[in-house]
CSV table of C-alpha atoms in Angstrom, one decimal:
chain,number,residue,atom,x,y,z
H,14,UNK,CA,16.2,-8.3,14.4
H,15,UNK,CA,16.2,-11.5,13.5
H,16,UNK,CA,13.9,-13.9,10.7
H,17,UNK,CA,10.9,-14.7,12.5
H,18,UNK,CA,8.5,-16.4,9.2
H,19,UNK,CA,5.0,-16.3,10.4
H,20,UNK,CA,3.1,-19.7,10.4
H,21,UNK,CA,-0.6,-20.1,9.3
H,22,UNK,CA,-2.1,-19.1,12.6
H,23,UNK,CA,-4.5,-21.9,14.0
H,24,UNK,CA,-8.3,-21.2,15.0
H,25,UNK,CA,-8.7,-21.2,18.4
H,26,UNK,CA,-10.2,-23.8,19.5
H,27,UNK,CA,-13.2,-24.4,22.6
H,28,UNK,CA,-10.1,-23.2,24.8
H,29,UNK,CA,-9.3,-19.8,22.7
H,30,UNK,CA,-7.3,-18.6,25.9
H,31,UNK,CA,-5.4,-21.6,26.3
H,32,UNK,CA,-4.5,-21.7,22.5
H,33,UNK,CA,-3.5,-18.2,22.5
H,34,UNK,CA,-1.2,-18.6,25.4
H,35,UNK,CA,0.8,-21.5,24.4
H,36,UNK,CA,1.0,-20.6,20.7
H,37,UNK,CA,4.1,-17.9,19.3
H,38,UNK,CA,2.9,-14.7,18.4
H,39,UNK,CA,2.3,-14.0,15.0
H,40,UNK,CA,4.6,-12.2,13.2
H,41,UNK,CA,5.5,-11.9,9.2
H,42,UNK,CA,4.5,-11.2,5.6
H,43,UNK,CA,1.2,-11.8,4.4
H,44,UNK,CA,-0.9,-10.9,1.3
H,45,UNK,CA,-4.6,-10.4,0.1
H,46,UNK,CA,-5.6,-10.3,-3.2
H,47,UNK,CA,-8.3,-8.2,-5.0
H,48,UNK,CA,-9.8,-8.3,-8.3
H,49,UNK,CA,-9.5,-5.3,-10.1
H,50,UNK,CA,-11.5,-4.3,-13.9
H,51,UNK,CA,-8.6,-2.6,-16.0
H,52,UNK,CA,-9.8,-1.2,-19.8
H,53,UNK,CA,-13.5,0.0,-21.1
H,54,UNK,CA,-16.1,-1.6,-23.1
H,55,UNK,CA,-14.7,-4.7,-25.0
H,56,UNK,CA,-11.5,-3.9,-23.7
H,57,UNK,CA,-12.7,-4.5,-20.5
H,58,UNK,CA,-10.5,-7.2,-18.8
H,59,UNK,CA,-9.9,-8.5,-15.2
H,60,UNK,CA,-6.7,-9.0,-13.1
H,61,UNK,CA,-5.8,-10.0,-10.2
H,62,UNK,CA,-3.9,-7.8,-8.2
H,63,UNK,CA,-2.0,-9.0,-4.5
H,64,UNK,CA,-0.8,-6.7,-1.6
H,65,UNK,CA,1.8,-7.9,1.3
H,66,UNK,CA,1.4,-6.9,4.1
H,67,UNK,CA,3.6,-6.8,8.0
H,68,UNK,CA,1.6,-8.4,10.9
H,69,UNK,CA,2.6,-8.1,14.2
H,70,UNK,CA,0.8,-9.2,17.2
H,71,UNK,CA,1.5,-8.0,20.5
H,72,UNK,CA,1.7,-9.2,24.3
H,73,UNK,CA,-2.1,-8.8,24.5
H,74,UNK,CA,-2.6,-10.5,21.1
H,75,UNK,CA,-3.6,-7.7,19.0
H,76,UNK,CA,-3.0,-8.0,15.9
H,77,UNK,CA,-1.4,-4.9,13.5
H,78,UNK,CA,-1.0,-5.0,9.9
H,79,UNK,CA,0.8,-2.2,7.8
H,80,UNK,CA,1.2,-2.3,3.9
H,81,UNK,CA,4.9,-3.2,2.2
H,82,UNK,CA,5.8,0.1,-0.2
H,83,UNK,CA,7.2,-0.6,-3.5
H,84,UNK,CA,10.6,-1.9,-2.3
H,85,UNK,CA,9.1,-4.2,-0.3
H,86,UNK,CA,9.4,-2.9,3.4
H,87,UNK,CA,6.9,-1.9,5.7
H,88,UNK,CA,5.8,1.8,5.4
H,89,UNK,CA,2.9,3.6,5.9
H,90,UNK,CA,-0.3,4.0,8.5
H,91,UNK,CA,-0.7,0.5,10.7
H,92,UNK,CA,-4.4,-0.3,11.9
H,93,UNK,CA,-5.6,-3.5,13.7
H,94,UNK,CA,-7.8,-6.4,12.4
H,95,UNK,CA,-8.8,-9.2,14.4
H,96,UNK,CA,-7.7,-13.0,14.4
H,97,UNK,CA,-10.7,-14.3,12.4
H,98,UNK,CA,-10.1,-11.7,9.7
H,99,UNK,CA,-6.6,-12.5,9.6
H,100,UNK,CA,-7.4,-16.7,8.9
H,101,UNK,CA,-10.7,-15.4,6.6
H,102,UNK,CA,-8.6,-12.7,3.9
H,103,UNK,CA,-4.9,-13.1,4.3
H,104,UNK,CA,-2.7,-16.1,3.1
H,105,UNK,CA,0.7,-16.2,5.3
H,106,UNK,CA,4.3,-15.4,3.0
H,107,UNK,CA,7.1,-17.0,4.8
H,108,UNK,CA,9.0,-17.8,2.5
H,109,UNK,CA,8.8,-14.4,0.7
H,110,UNK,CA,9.7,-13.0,4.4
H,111,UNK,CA,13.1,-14.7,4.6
H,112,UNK,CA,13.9,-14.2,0.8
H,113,UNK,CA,12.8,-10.7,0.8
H,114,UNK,CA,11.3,-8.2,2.9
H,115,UNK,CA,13.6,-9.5,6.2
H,116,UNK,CA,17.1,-8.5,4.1
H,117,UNK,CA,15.4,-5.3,3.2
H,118,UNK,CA,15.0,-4.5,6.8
H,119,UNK,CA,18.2,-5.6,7.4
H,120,UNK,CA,19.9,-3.3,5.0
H,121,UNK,CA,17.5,0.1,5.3
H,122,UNK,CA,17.9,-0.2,9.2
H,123,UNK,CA,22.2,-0.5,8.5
H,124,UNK,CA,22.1,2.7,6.5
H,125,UNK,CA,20.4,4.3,8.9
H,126,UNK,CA,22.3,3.3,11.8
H,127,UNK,CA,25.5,4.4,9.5
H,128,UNK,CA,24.0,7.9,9.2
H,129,UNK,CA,23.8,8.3,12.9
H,130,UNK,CA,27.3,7.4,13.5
H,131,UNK,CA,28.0,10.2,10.9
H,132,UNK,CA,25.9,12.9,12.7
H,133,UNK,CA,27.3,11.4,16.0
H,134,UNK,CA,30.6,12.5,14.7
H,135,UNK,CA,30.0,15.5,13.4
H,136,UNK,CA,30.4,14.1,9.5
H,137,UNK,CA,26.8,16.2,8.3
H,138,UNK,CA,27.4,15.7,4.6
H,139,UNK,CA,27.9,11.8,4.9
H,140,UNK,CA,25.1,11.7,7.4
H,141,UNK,CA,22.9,13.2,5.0
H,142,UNK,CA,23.6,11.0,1.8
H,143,UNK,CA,22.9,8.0,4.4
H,144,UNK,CA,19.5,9.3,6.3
H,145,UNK,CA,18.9,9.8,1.6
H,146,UNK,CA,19.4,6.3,0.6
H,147,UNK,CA,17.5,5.2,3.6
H,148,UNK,CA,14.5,7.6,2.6
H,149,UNK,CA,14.8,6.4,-1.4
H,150,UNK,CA,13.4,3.2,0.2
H,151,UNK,CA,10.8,4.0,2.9
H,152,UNK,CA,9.9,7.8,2.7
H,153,UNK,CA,8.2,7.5,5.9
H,154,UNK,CA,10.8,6.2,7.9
H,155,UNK,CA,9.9,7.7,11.4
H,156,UNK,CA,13.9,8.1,12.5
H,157,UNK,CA,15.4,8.4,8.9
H,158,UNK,CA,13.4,11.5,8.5
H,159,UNK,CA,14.2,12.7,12.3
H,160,UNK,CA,17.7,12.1,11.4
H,161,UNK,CA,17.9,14.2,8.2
H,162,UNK,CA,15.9,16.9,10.1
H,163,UNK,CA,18.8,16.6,13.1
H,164,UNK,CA,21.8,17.1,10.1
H,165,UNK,CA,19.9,19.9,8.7
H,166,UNK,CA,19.7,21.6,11.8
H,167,UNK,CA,23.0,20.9,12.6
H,168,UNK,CA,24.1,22.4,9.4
H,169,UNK,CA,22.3,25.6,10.5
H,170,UNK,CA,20.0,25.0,7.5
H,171,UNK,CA,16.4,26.3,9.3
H,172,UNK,CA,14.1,25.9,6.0
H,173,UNK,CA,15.1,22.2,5.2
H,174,UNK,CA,14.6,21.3,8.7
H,175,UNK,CA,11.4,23.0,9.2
H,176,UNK,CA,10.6,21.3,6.0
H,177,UNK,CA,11.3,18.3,7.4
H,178,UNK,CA,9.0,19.2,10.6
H,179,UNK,CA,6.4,19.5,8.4
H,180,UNK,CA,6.8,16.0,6.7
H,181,UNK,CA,7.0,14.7,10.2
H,182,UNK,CA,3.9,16.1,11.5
H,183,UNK,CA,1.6,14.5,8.4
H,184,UNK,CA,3.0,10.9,9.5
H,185,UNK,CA,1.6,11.3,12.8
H,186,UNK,CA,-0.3,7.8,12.4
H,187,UNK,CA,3.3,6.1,12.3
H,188,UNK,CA,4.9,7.5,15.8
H,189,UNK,CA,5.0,5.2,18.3
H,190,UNK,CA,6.6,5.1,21.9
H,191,UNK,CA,9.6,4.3,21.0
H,192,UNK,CA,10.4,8.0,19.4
H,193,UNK,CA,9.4,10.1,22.2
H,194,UNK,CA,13.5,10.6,22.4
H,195,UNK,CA,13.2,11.3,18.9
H,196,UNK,CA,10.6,14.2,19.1
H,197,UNK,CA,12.8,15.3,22.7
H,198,UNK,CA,16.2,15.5,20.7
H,199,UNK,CA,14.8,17.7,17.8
H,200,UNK,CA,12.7,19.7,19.8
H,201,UNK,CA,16.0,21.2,21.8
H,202,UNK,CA,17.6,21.4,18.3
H,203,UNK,CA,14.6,23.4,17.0
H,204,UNK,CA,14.7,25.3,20.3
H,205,UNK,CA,18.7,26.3,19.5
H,206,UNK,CA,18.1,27.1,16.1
H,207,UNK,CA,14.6,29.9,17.9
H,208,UNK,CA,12.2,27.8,16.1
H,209,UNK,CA,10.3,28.2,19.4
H,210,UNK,CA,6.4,27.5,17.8
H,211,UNK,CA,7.8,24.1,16.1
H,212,UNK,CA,10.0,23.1,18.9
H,213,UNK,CA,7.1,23.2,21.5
H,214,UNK,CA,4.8,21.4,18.8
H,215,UNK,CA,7.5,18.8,18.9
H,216,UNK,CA,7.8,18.7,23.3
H,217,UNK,CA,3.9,18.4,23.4
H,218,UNK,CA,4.2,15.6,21.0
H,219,UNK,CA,6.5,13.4,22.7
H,220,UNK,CA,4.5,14.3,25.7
H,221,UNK,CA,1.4,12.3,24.4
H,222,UNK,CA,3.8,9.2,24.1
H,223,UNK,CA,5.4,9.7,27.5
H,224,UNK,CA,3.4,8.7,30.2
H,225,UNK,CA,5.4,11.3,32.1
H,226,UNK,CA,9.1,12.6,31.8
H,227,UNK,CA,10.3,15.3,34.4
H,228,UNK,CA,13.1,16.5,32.1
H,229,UNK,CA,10.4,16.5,28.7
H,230,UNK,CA,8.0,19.0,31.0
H,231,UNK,CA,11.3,21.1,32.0
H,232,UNK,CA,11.9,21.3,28.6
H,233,UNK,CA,8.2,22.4,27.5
């Protein structure tokens, strides 16, 4: 991954299909801000409080925003606003992009590659502390949490894991294509360790992201 600071966006013009065709996607921080009533009575006082937010727009030009946590990476449900809302409540954060969320990334998506060198080799315990750190920053992180699940598994460790199944299933909003191998490789793991009900909760889910995979329907 590499920086890609978003630009103001332009308003399409009379030729909105041209525009959008020749311009570069969007793609970066931005932020709202809302005016919030803190105190009671003649305590009562105003401030002014201001979100960033990830924007990303696809190869059809949809556009999808999801909220930065608390250290300052993308986390949480995504939903989809259109272009005009985009130009009419957000105010683009380039600079705030490079300096940063983008090092952030950088770092979270490092640790969590390092834990799955560490699984990969069969070092659990080091796997685990690394899939931890990378959780400490983005508790939702779709394959930090598939990769702690995986280590606890592979540790034998049913309750953690299934634990782990459950976190899982209550970020369903944040799955994307992408993880279907995800949901494939834990689902066999869960199927080793006879967690049969979760393990065919887990196939049928990376079914829905599949538009169809012979070995994911031998497997179910």
């Amino acid at each position: 991954m590499s920086p890609d600071p978003s630009q103001a966006p332009r308003r399409p013009s009379g030729k909105a299909d041209d525009d959008l065709a020749k311009r570069d996607r969007i793609k970066g921080i931005f932020s709202t801000q809302a005016i919030q009533k803190v105190g009671t009575g003649t305590t009562t006082r105003r401030t002014i409080q201001k979100m960033y937010w990830f924007v990303e727009e696809d190869a059809e030009h949809s556009l999808e925003i999801q909220p930065l946590n608390k250290n300052y990476v993308p986390s949480g449900p995504k939903r989809r606003i259109g272009l005009e809302e985009l130009l009419e409540k957000f105010s683009p954060e380039p600079e705030f992009y490079i300096s940063t969320v983008y090092p952030r990334l950088r770092e979270l998506n490092m640790v969590i590659q390092k834990g799955e060198r560490h699984r990969e080799k069969g070092e659990i315990f080091s796997a685990e502390l690394e899939f931890g750190q990378a959780l400490a920053v983005d508790e939702e992180n779709i394959r930090a949490n598939f990769g702690l699940g995986l280590t606890y598994l592979d540790r034998g460790e049913a309750n953690k894991a299934d634990d782990i199944f459950q976190r899982l299933v209550r970020l369903d909003a944040a799955f994307e294509k992408e993880h279907k191998h995800l949901f494939n490789e834990f689902g066999m793991n869960l199927r080793k360790n006879k967690m049969l009900d979760q393990a065919l909760t887990y196939y049928q889910r990376a079914e829905t992201l599949a538009v169809r995979d012979d070995h994911l329907m031998f497997n179910i």
